[in-house]
mmCIF file of C-alpha atoms in Angstrom:
data_model
loop_
_atom_site.group_PDB
_atom_site.id
_atom_site.type_symbol
_atom_site.label_atom_id
_atom_site.label_comp_id
_atom_site.label_asym_id
_atom_site.label_seq_id
_atom_site.Cartn_x
_atom_site.Cartn_y
_atom_site.Cartn_z
ATOM 1 C CA MET B 1 -8.406 80.917 -83.276
ATOM 2 C CA LYS B 2 -8.073 84.426 -81.908
ATOM 3 C CA LYS B 3 -7.620 84.852 -78.168
ATOM 4 C CA LYS B 4 -10.449 86.551 -76.298
ATOM 5 C CA ALA B 5 -9.611 88.999 -73.527
ATOM 6 C CA LEU B 6 -11.971 90.647 -71.062
ATOM 7 C CA ILE B 7 -10.875 93.969 -69.530
ATOM 8 C CA THR B 8 -12.677 95.444 -66.547
ATOM 9 C CA GLY B 9 -12.044 99.172 -66.275
ATOM 10 C CA ILE B 10 -11.517 99.396 -70.036
ATOM 11 C CA THR B 11 -12.497 103.079 -70.078
ATOM 12 C CA GLY B 12 -9.712 103.998 -67.645
ATOM 13 C CA GLN B 13 -6.112 104.949 -68.337
ATOM 14 C CA ASP B 14 -4.693 101.411 -68.186
ATOM 15 C CA GLY B 15 -7.744 99.790 -69.745
ATOM 16 C CA SER B 16 -7.588 101.958 -72.849
ATOM 17 C CA TYR B 17 -3.848 101.381 -73.398
ATOM 18 C CA LEU B 18 -4.233 97.650 -72.753
ATOM 19 C CA ALA B 19 -7.113 97.442 -75.244
ATOM 20 C CA GLU B 20 -4.892 99.080 -77.878
ATOM 21 C CA LEU B 21 -2.060 96.662 -77.148
ATOM 22 C CA LEU B 22 -4.246 93.551 -77.304
ATOM 23 C CA LEU B 23 -6.003 94.653 -80.476
ATOM 24 C CA LYS B 24 -2.619 95.130 -82.149
ATOM 25 C CA LYS B 25 -1.812 91.583 -81.048
ATOM 26 C CA ASN B 26 -4.952 90.375 -82.845
ATOM 27 C CA TYR B 27 -7.049 89.636 -79.750
ATOM 28 C CA LEU B 28 -10.818 89.865 -79.639
ATOM 29 C CA VAL B 29 -11.238 92.405 -76.860
ATOM 30 C CA HIS B 30 -14.252 92.701 -74.579
ATOM 31 C CA GLY B 31 -14.686 95.398 -71.971
ATOM 32 C CA ILE B 32 -17.061 95.983 -69.073
ATOM 33 C CA ILE B 33 -18.478 99.477 -68.607
ATOM 34 C CA ARG B 34 -20.956 100.771 -66.053
ATOM 35 C CA ARG B 35 -24.372 101.902 -67.226
ATOM 36 C CA SER B 36 -24.920 105.594 -66.488
ATOM 37 C CA SER B 37 -26.796 108.598 -67.824
ATOM 38 C CA GLN B 38 -23.641 109.790 -69.605
ATOM 39 C CA PHE B 39 -21.140 107.984 -71.812
ATOM 40 C CA ASN B 40 -17.643 107.729 -70.365
ATOM 41 C CA THR B 41 -15.797 106.078 -73.247
ATOM 42 C CA GLN B 42 -13.619 108.984 -74.399
ATOM 43 C CA ARG B 43 -10.374 107.080 -73.866
ATOM 44 C CA ILE B 44 -11.429 104.240 -76.173
ATOM 45 C CA ASP B 45 -13.679 105.978 -78.719
ATOM 46 C CA HIS B 46 -10.759 106.213 -81.172
ATOM 47 C CA LEU B 47 -10.445 102.419 -81.244
ATOM 48 C CA TYR B 48 -13.626 102.103 -83.261
ATOM 49 C CA GLN B 49 -12.125 104.191 -86.058
ATOM 50 C CA SER B 50 -8.540 102.926 -85.897
ATOM 51 C CA PRO B 51 -6.995 100.784 -88.662
ATOM 52 C CA PHE B 52 -6.491 97.801 -86.365
ATOM 53 C CA THR B 53 -9.978 97.406 -84.920
ATOM 54 C CA ASN B 54 -13.702 97.766 -85.463
ATOM 55 C CA LYS B 55 -16.845 96.731 -83.651
ATOM 56 C CA LYS B 56 -16.191 93.085 -84.517
ATOM 57 C CA THR B 57 -12.959 93.003 -82.528
ATOM 58 C CA LEU B 58 -13.908 95.349 -79.674
ATOM 59 C CA THR B 59 -17.135 94.714 -77.780
ATOM 60 C CA LEU B 60 -18.401 96.568 -74.722
ATOM 61 C CA HIS B 61 -20.745 95.064 -72.133
ATOM 62 C CA TYR B 62 -22.721 96.845 -69.445
ATOM 63 C CA GLY B 63 -21.916 95.378 -66.046
ATOM 64 C CA ASP B 64 -21.117 95.990 -62.401
ATOM 65 C CA LEU B 65 -18.326 94.183 -60.542
ATOM 66 C CA THR B 66 -20.189 94.520 -57.244
ATOM 67 C CA ASP B 67 -23.087 92.485 -58.703
ATOM 68 C CA PRO B 68 -22.047 88.807 -58.875
ATOM 69 C CA LEU B 69 -24.900 87.909 -61.237
ATOM 70 C CA SER B 70 -23.791 90.604 -63.678
ATOM 71 C CA VAL B 71 -20.199 89.345 -63.572
ATOM 72 C CA HIS B 72 -21.289 85.721 -64.009
ATOM 73 C CA LYS B 73 -23.490 86.539 -66.999
ATOM 74 C CA ILE B 74 -20.777 88.420 -68.889
ATOM 75 C CA ILE B 75 -17.972 85.921 -68.272
ATOM 76 C CA ASN B 76 -20.230 82.973 -69.111
ATOM 77 C CA LYS B 77 -21.180 84.631 -72.401
ATOM 78 C CA ILE B 78 -17.613 85.467 -73.467
ATOM 79 C CA LYS B 79 -15.630 82.621 -71.880
ATOM 80 C CA PRO B 80 -12.432 84.649 -72.250
ATOM 81 C CA HIS B 81 -8.936 83.208 -72.447
ATOM 82 C CA GLU B 82 -7.607 86.099 -70.360
ATOM 83 C CA ILE B 83 -9.245 88.442 -67.836
ATOM 84 C CA TYR B 84 -7.564 91.690 -66.786
ATOM 85 C CA ASN B 85 -9.172 93.159 -63.681
ATOM 86 C CA LEU B 86 -8.265 96.847 -63.885
ATOM 87 C CA ALA B 87 -11.532 98.267 -62.558
ATOM 88 C CA ALA B 88 -11.196 100.003 -59.203
ATOM 89 C CA GLN B 89 -11.956 103.017 -57.097
ATOM 90 C CA SER B 90 -8.307 103.932 -57.467
ATOM 91 C CA HIS B 91 -7.945 107.296 -55.762
ATOM 92 C CA VAL B 92 -6.354 107.066 -52.309
ATOM 93 C CA LYS B 93 -7.805 110.341 -50.982
ATOM 94 C CA VAL B 94 -11.310 109.396 -52.175
ATOM 95 C CA SER B 95 -11.036 106.055 -50.366
ATOM 96 C CA PHE B 96 -10.985 107.878 -47.010
ATOM 97 C CA ASP B 97 -14.225 109.632 -47.959
ATOM 98 C CA ASN B 98 -15.861 106.529 -49.477
ATOM 99 C CA PRO B 99 -14.401 103.433 -47.798
ATOM 100 C CA TYR B 100 -17.484 101.256 -48.397
ATOM 101 C CA LEU B 101 -17.623 101.992 -52.119
ATOM 102 C CA THR B 102 -13.867 101.476 -52.404
ATOM 103 C CA SER B 103 -14.014 98.120 -50.610
ATOM 104 C CA ASN B 104 -17.004 96.845 -52.561
ATOM 105 C CA ILE B 105 -15.413 97.553 -55.942
ATOM 106 C CA ASN B 106 -11.792 96.714 -55.198
ATOM 107 C CA ALA B 107 -12.166 93.758 -52.844
ATOM 108 C CA ILE B 108 -15.575 92.156 -53.418
ATOM 109 C CA GLY B 109 -15.466 92.924 -57.141
ATOM 110 C CA THR B 110 -12.267 90.889 -57.457
ATOM 111 C CA LEU B 111 -13.797 88.035 -55.466
ATOM 112 C CA ASN B 112 -16.851 88.031 -57.739
ATOM 113 C CA ILE B 113 -14.654 87.487 -60.805
ATOM 114 C CA LEU B 114 -12.586 84.726 -59.198
ATOM 115 C CA GLU B 115 -15.654 82.932 -57.900
ATOM 116 C CA THR B 116 -17.263 83.120 -61.349
ATOM 117 C CA ILE B 117 -14.191 81.585 -63.004
ATOM 118 C CA LYS B 118 -14.283 78.786 -60.427
ATOM 119 C CA SER B 119 -18.022 78.137 -60.630
ATOM 120 C CA LEU B 120 -17.967 78.035 -64.441
ATOM 121 C CA LYS B 121 -14.914 75.733 -64.293
ATOM 122 C CA LEU B 122 -12.982 78.009 -66.652
ATOM 123 C CA PHE B 123 -9.683 76.717 -65.311
ATOM 124 C CA LYS B 124 -7.819 77.518 -68.525
ATOM 125 C CA THR B 125 -8.768 81.181 -68.226
ATOM 126 C CA LYS B 126 -5.878 83.330 -67.032
ATOM 127 C CA PHE B 127 -6.669 86.073 -64.511
ATOM 128 C CA TYR B 128 -4.659 89.250 -63.904
ATOM 129 C CA GLN B 129 -5.261 91.344 -60.791
ATOM 130 C CA ALA B 130 -4.090 94.961 -60.761
ATOM 131 C CA SER B 131 -2.411 95.333 -57.380
ATOM 132 C CA SER B 132 -0.797 98.515 -56.123
ATOM 133 C CA SER B 133 2.406 99.801 -54.558
ATOM 134 C CA GLU B 134 0.160 101.366 -51.894
ATOM 135 C CA LEU B 135 0.081 97.882 -50.331
ATOM 136 C CA PHE B 136 3.544 98.551 -48.907
ATOM 137 C CA GLY B 137 2.483 101.628 -46.964
ATOM 138 C CA ASN B 138 5.037 103.530 -44.932
ATOM 139 C CA ASN B 139 8.141 101.609 -45.992
ATOM 140 C CA LEU B 140 11.269 103.520 -46.977
ATOM 141 C CA ASN B 141 13.140 100.517 -48.410
ATOM 142 C CA LYS B 142 13.354 99.533 -52.055
ATOM 143 C CA LEU B 143 10.270 97.372 -52.414
ATOM 144 C CA ASN B 144 9.973 93.971 -54.073
ATOM 145 C CA GLU B 145 7.797 90.856 -53.957
ATOM 146 C CA GLU B 146 9.267 89.779 -50.605
ATOM 147 C CA THR B 147 8.627 93.074 -48.766
ATOM 148 C CA ASN B 148 5.994 93.010 -46.018
ATOM 149 C CA PHE B 149 2.766 94.882 -46.669
ATOM 150 C CA ALA B 150 1.504 97.656 -44.368
ATOM 151 C CA PRO B 151 -1.454 99.460 -46.020
ATOM 152 C CA GLU B 152 -2.124 103.032 -44.895
ATOM 153 C CA SER B 153 -5.517 103.743 -46.513
ATOM 154 C CA PRO B 154 -8.892 102.115 -47.219
ATOM 155 C CA TYR B 155 -7.780 101.908 -50.856
ATOM 156 C CA ALA B 156 -4.615 100.001 -49.983
ATOM 157 C CA THR B 157 -6.474 97.756 -47.546
ATOM 158 C CA SER B 158 -9.079 96.844 -50.159
ATOM 159 C CA LYS B 159 -6.310 96.105 -52.642
ATOM 160 C CA LEU B 160 -4.600 93.894 -50.056
ATOM 161 C CA PHE B 161 -7.722 91.716 -49.840
ATOM 162 C CA ALA B 162 -7.804 91.481 -53.637
ATOM 163 C CA TYR B 163 -4.100 90.548 -53.720
ATOM 164 C CA TRP B 164 -4.440 87.726 -51.186
ATOM 165 C CA ILE B 165 -7.745 86.369 -52.511
ATOM 166 C CA THR B 166 -6.105 86.098 -55.937
ATOM 167 C CA ILE B 167 -3.290 84.030 -54.433
ATOM 168 C CA ASN B 168 -5.793 82.005 -52.389
ATOM 169 C CA TYR B 169 -7.764 80.982 -55.490
ATOM 170 C CA ARG B 170 -4.523 80.215 -57.329
ATOM 171 C CA LYS B 171 -3.404 77.825 -54.618
ATOM 172 C CA SER B 172 -6.768 76.374 -53.663
ATOM 173 C CA TYR B 173 -8.217 75.720 -57.118
ATOM 174 C CA LYS B 174 -5.092 75.527 -59.301
ATOM 175 C CA MET B 175 -6.253 78.587 -61.259
ATOM 176 C CA PHE B 176 -3.911 80.766 -63.331
ATOM 177 C CA CYS B 177 -4.186 83.901 -61.185
ATOM 178 C CA SER B 178 -1.429 86.518 -61.066
ATOM 179 C CA ASN B 179 -0.878 89.878 -59.392
ATOM 180 C CA GLY B 180 0.922 92.845 -60.884
ATOM 181 C CA ILE B 181 2.063 95.125 -58.051
ATOM 182 C CA LEU B 182 2.255 98.275 -60.123
ATOM 183 C CA PHE B 183 3.894 101.445 -58.888
ATOM 184 C CA ASN B 184 2.511 104.837 -59.953
ATOM 185 C CA HIS B 185 2.174 105.188 -63.698
ATOM 186 C CA GLU B 186 1.028 108.200 -65.627
ATOM 187 C CA SER B 187 0.067 109.350 -69.124
ATOM 188 C CA PRO B 188 -2.042 111.976 -70.896
ATOM 189 C CA ARG B 189 -5.015 109.726 -70.091
ATOM 190 C CA ARG B 190 -4.520 109.957 -66.324
ATOM 191 C CA GLY B 191 -7.588 111.134 -64.400
ATOM 192 C CA SER B 192 -7.657 114.794 -63.406
ATOM 193 C CA THR B 193 -7.869 114.024 -59.678
ATOM 194 C CA PHE B 194 -4.394 112.435 -59.642
ATOM 195 C CA VAL B 195 -1.580 114.763 -58.667
ATOM 196 C CA THR B 196 0.532 114.432 -61.824
ATOM 197 C CA LYS B 197 -2.379 115.245 -64.117
ATOM 198 C CA LYS B 198 -3.532 117.978 -61.756
ATOM 199 C CA ILE B 199 -0.087 119.584 -61.948
ATOM 200 C CA VAL B 200 0.058 119.352 -65.745
ATOM 201 C CA GLU B 201 -3.468 120.697 -66.258
ATOM 202 C CA GLY B 202 -2.994 123.397 -63.612
ATOM 203 C CA LEU B 203 0.339 124.748 -64.865
ATOM 204 C CA VAL B 204 -0.830 124.826 -68.475
ATOM 205 C CA ALA B 205 -4.054 126.583 -67.425
ATOM 206 C CA VAL B 206 -2.069 129.180 -65.438
ATOM 207 C CA LYS B 207 0.268 129.725 -68.395
ATOM 208 C CA LYS B 208 -2.741 130.224 -70.661
ATOM 209 C CA ASN B 209 -4.328 132.651 -68.141
ATOM 210 C CA LYS B 210 -7.258 130.284 -67.561
ATOM 211 C CA LEU B 211 -6.428 129.678 -63.886
ATOM 212 C CA LYS B 212 -5.030 131.999 -61.220
ATOM 213 C CA TYR B 213 -3.389 129.496 -58.853
ATOM 214 C CA LEU B 214 -2.648 125.784 -58.721
ATOM 215 C CA TYR B 215 -3.524 124.392 -55.267
ATOM 216 C CA LEU B 216 -1.625 121.323 -54.017
ATOM 217 C CA GLY B 217 -1.062 119.337 -50.825
ATOM 218 C CA ASN B 218 2.067 117.441 -49.740
ATOM 219 C CA LEU B 219 4.901 118.419 -52.084
ATOM 220 C CA ASN B 220 7.428 116.154 -50.389
ATOM 221 C CA ALA B 221 5.759 112.792 -51.056
ATOM 222 C CA GLN B 222 8.022 110.665 -53.269
ATOM 223 C CA ARG B 223 6.840 108.172 -55.858
ATOM 224 C CA ASP B 224 8.308 105.821 -58.451
ATOM 225 C CA TRP B 225 6.609 107.094 -61.614
ATOM 226 C CA GLY B 226 6.421 105.175 -64.891
ATOM 227 C CA HIS B 227 4.357 105.391 -68.080
ATOM 228 C CA ALA B 228 1.078 103.517 -68.439
ATOM 229 C CA LYS B 229 2.100 102.245 -71.893
ATOM 230 C CA ASP B 230 5.053 100.394 -70.369
ATOM 231 C CA TYR B 231 2.977 99.048 -67.517
ATOM 232 C CA VAL B 232 0.164 97.551 -69.610
ATOM 233 C CA GLU B 233 2.790 95.681 -71.605
ATOM 234 C CA ALA B 234 3.969 94.248 -68.283
ATOM 235 C CA GLN B 235 0.394 93.209 -67.485
ATOM 236 C CA TRP B 236 0.196 91.283 -70.745
ATOM 237 C CA ARG B 237 3.607 89.681 -70.190
ATOM 238 C CA ILE B 238 2.535 88.514 -66.720
ATOM 239 C CA LEU B 239 -0.264 86.425 -68.248
ATOM 240 C CA GLN B 240 2.060 85.036 -70.950
ATOM 241 C CA TYR B 241 4.537 83.781 -68.335
ATOM 242 C CA LYS B 242 4.879 80.007 -67.973
ATOM 243 C CA LYS B 243 3.156 79.932 -64.575
ATOM 244 C CA PRO B 244 0.976 82.213 -62.446
ATOM 245 C CA ASP B 245 3.026 84.474 -60.201
ATOM 246 C CA ASP B 246 3.238 87.950 -58.676
ATOM 247 C CA PHE B 247 5.459 90.737 -59.996
ATOM 248 C CA VAL B 248 6.477 94.234 -58.934
ATOM 249 C CA ILE B 249 6.434 96.650 -61.888
ATOM 250 C CA ALA B 250 8.431 99.855 -61.344
ATOM 251 C CA THR B 251 11.174 102.048 -62.807
ATOM 252 C CA GLY B 252 13.423 101.934 -59.726
ATOM 253 C CA ILE B 253 13.666 105.746 -59.662
ATOM 254 C CA LYS B 254 11.706 107.945 -57.264
ATOM 255 C CA THR B 255 10.821 111.618 -57.564
ATOM 256 C CA SER B 256 9.017 113.978 -55.208
ATOM 257 C CA VAL B 257 5.822 115.788 -56.120
ATOM 258 C CA ARG B 258 7.866 118.970 -55.767
ATOM 259 C CA ASN B 259 10.439 117.850 -58.351
ATOM 260 C CA PHE B 260 7.711 116.626 -60.705
ATOM 261 C CA LEU B 261 6.209 120.111 -60.500
ATOM 262 C CA LEU B 262 9.585 121.768 -61.082
ATOM 263 C CA GLU B 263 10.321 119.621 -64.135
ATOM 264 C CA CYS B 264 6.906 120.473 -65.574
ATOM 265 C CA SER B 265 7.487 124.188 -64.962
ATOM 266 C CA LYS B 266 10.877 124.004 -66.700
ATOM 267 C CA TYR B 267 9.344 122.340 -69.731
ATOM 268 C CA LEU B 268 6.755 125.126 -69.884
ATOM 269 C CA GLY B 269 9.391 127.839 -69.393
ATOM 270 C CA MET B 270 7.880 128.943 -66.077
ATOM 271 C CA ASN B 271 10.879 127.995 -63.857
ATOM 272 C CA ILE B 272 9.021 127.974 -60.545
ATOM 273 C CA LYS B 273 10.860 128.599 -57.267
ATOM 274 C CA PHE B 274 9.495 128.032 -53.770
ATOM 275 C CA LYS B 275 9.282 130.452 -50.849
ATOM 276 C CA ASN B 276 8.179 130.075 -47.197
ATOM 277 C CA GLN B 277 7.342 126.782 -45.474
ATOM 278 C CA GLY B 278 4.434 124.531 -44.532
ATOM 279 C CA LEU B 279 0.954 125.737 -45.435
ATOM 280 C CA ASN B 280 2.410 129.169 -46.206
ATOM 281 C CA GLU B 281 4.695 127.836 -48.921
ATOM 282 C CA ILE B 282 4.169 129.287 -52.384
ATOM 283 C CA GLY B 283 5.628 128.672 -55.820
ATOM 284 C CA VAL B 284 6.468 131.738 -57.904
ATOM 285 C CA ASP B 285 7.586 132.092 -61.518
ATOM 286 C CA ASN B 286 10.647 133.997 -62.739
ATOM 287 C CA LYS B 287 8.632 137.259 -62.611
ATOM 288 C CA GLY B 288 7.634 136.734 -58.988
ATOM 289 C CA LYS B 289 4.032 135.868 -59.843
ATOM 290 C CA ILE B 290 2.464 133.340 -57.472
ATOM 291 C CA ILE B 291 1.653 130.125 -59.365
ATOM 292 C CA VAL B 292 1.290 127.477 -56.636
ATOM 293 C CA LYS B 293 -0.375 127.581 -53.226
ATOM 294 C CA ILE B 294 -0.713 124.885 -50.549
ATOM 295 C CA LYS B 295 -4.104 123.816 -49.169
ATOM 296 C CA LYS B 296 -4.569 121.649 -46.090
ATOM 297 C CA LYS B 297 -7.566 119.831 -47.598
ATOM 298 C CA TYR B 298 -5.316 118.152 -50.174
ATOM 299 C CA PHE B 299 -3.296 116.336 -47.492
ATOM 300 C CA ARG B 300 -4.282 112.712 -46.784
ATOM 301 C CA PRO B 301 -5.326 111.657 -43.246
ATOM 302 C CA SER B 302 -2.526 109.063 -43.374
ATOM 303 C CA GLU B 303 0.310 109.830 -45.769
ATOM 304 C CA VAL B 304 2.736 107.405 -47.395
ATOM 305 C CA PRO B 305 5.922 109.487 -47.684
ATOM 306 C CA SER B 306 7.902 107.400 -50.158
ATOM 307 C CA LEU B 307 7.509 104.461 -52.551
ATOM 308 C CA LEU B 308 10.377 102.997 -54.593
ATOM 309 C CA GLY B 309 10.089 99.727 -56.488
ATOM 310 C CA ASP B 310 12.489 96.950 -57.430
ATOM 311 C CA ALA B 311 11.335 95.227 -60.636
ATOM 312 C CA SER B 312 14.323 92.847 -60.873
ATOM 313 C CA LYS B 313 12.079 89.776 -60.949
ATOM 314 C CA ALA B 314 9.980 91.142 -63.830
ATOM 315 C CA LYS B 315 13.093 92.164 -65.760
ATOM 316 C CA LYS B 316 14.604 88.704 -65.368
ATOM 317 C CA ASN B 317 11.547 86.496 -65.897
ATOM 318 C CA LEU B 318 9.295 88.604 -68.112
ATOM 319 C CA LEU B 319 12.109 90.312 -70.041
ATOM 320 C CA TRP B 320 10.327 93.572 -69.286
ATOM 321 C CA LYS B 321 11.907 96.959 -68.770
ATOM 322 C CA PRO B 322 10.557 100.512 -68.957
ATOM 323 C CA LYS B 323 11.033 102.498 -72.162
ATOM 324 C CA TYR B 324 9.774 105.805 -70.737
ATOM 325 C CA TYR B 325 11.217 107.806 -67.840
ATOM 326 C CA LEU B 326 10.141 110.950 -66.022
ATOM 327 C CA LYS B 327 11.074 113.559 -68.645
ATOM 328 C CA ASP B 328 9.432 111.440 -71.370
ATOM 329 C CA ILE B 329 6.248 111.182 -69.308
ATOM 330 C CA ILE B 330 6.165 114.925 -68.586
ATOM 331 C CA LYS B 331 6.724 115.789 -72.251
ATOM 332 C CA ASP B 332 3.980 113.392 -73.332
ATOM 333 C CA MET B 333 1.491 114.741 -70.790
ATOM 334 C CA ILE B 334 2.189 118.437 -71.348
ATOM 335 C CA ASP B 335 2.275 118.213 -75.157
ATOM 336 C CA GLU B 336 -1.127 116.535 -75.116
ATOM 337 C CA GLU B 337 -2.519 119.111 -72.695
ATOM 338 C CA LEU B 338 -1.299 121.990 -74.891
ATOM 339 C CA LYS B 339 -3.095 120.452 -77.884
ATOM 340 C CA LYS B 340 -6.415 121.030 -76.117
ATOM 341 C CA TYR B 341 -5.796 124.776 -76.224
ATOM 342 C CA GLU B 342 -4.799 124.664 -79.892
ATOM 343 C CA LYS B 343 -8.207 123.207 -80.747
ATOM 344 C CA ASN B 344 -10.074 126.007 -78.984
#
């Protein structure tokens, strides 16, 4: 019998890559999408035409994680073997503007799924919770499963509730509930509001004379960046492990926003250099043309300066390791962005 998997957030970056992975592994994949006046399934539309899936193996359901009755109805209908909770309001800056929305989706939405599994007595169903490196907050050490949490945003705080409620249900009800504490991961499918995608789209648009300047915020923030393809494989491996547990998923290499930008500019032949300091800092190309400007509005109210992960536990127990590193990610993202201009 084929395994059935339910993915919340299936239309997002991770959800679309995870759906591809599970379909290739012969799963029956179900996904929850929100009902709206416009379709937002671009990242998974290709799955209906691909050689390894059709509408019999990929099924979408309208639902809302903040509505417990909606969650209960869908899970009761499918009775999945595995549930991957990837749905979230996942933008840190947006969480300061919309803390209630962020908390309802990220925290209460997770609780609604766990409570449904418990109430339906689906104790053989395995549950994966997408946790975040933002849980660690302002911590300059190399971060692993034993590091203390110190969230610095409404997003991180909501994710901390989801992390602990997952562990609480695991211990209290003997449920197979695991957390993946994923560090930043990127791809061509990354949302345009995230800084890596914003840099890629902005630099390509400037190069193509479609944009005058790229506006950014804190260039000195450092992150441990991986590829979403690697990280969804880790998510799957976490639920195949012999027991429920929590794992940090990271590359162990950190890069600043500034260096990410510089590497992108090199790949595009723009070779940006920086002048001035603070809000007056600018990035210019090799002809002296201004490409990058700094805007105060893109700084967070509370900034996490650096995040660096230690995935030793995942490497040892899950036999997982990243296949893609920064230059691979940049090449993948920029090549895909350039294709958009070739079509037009």
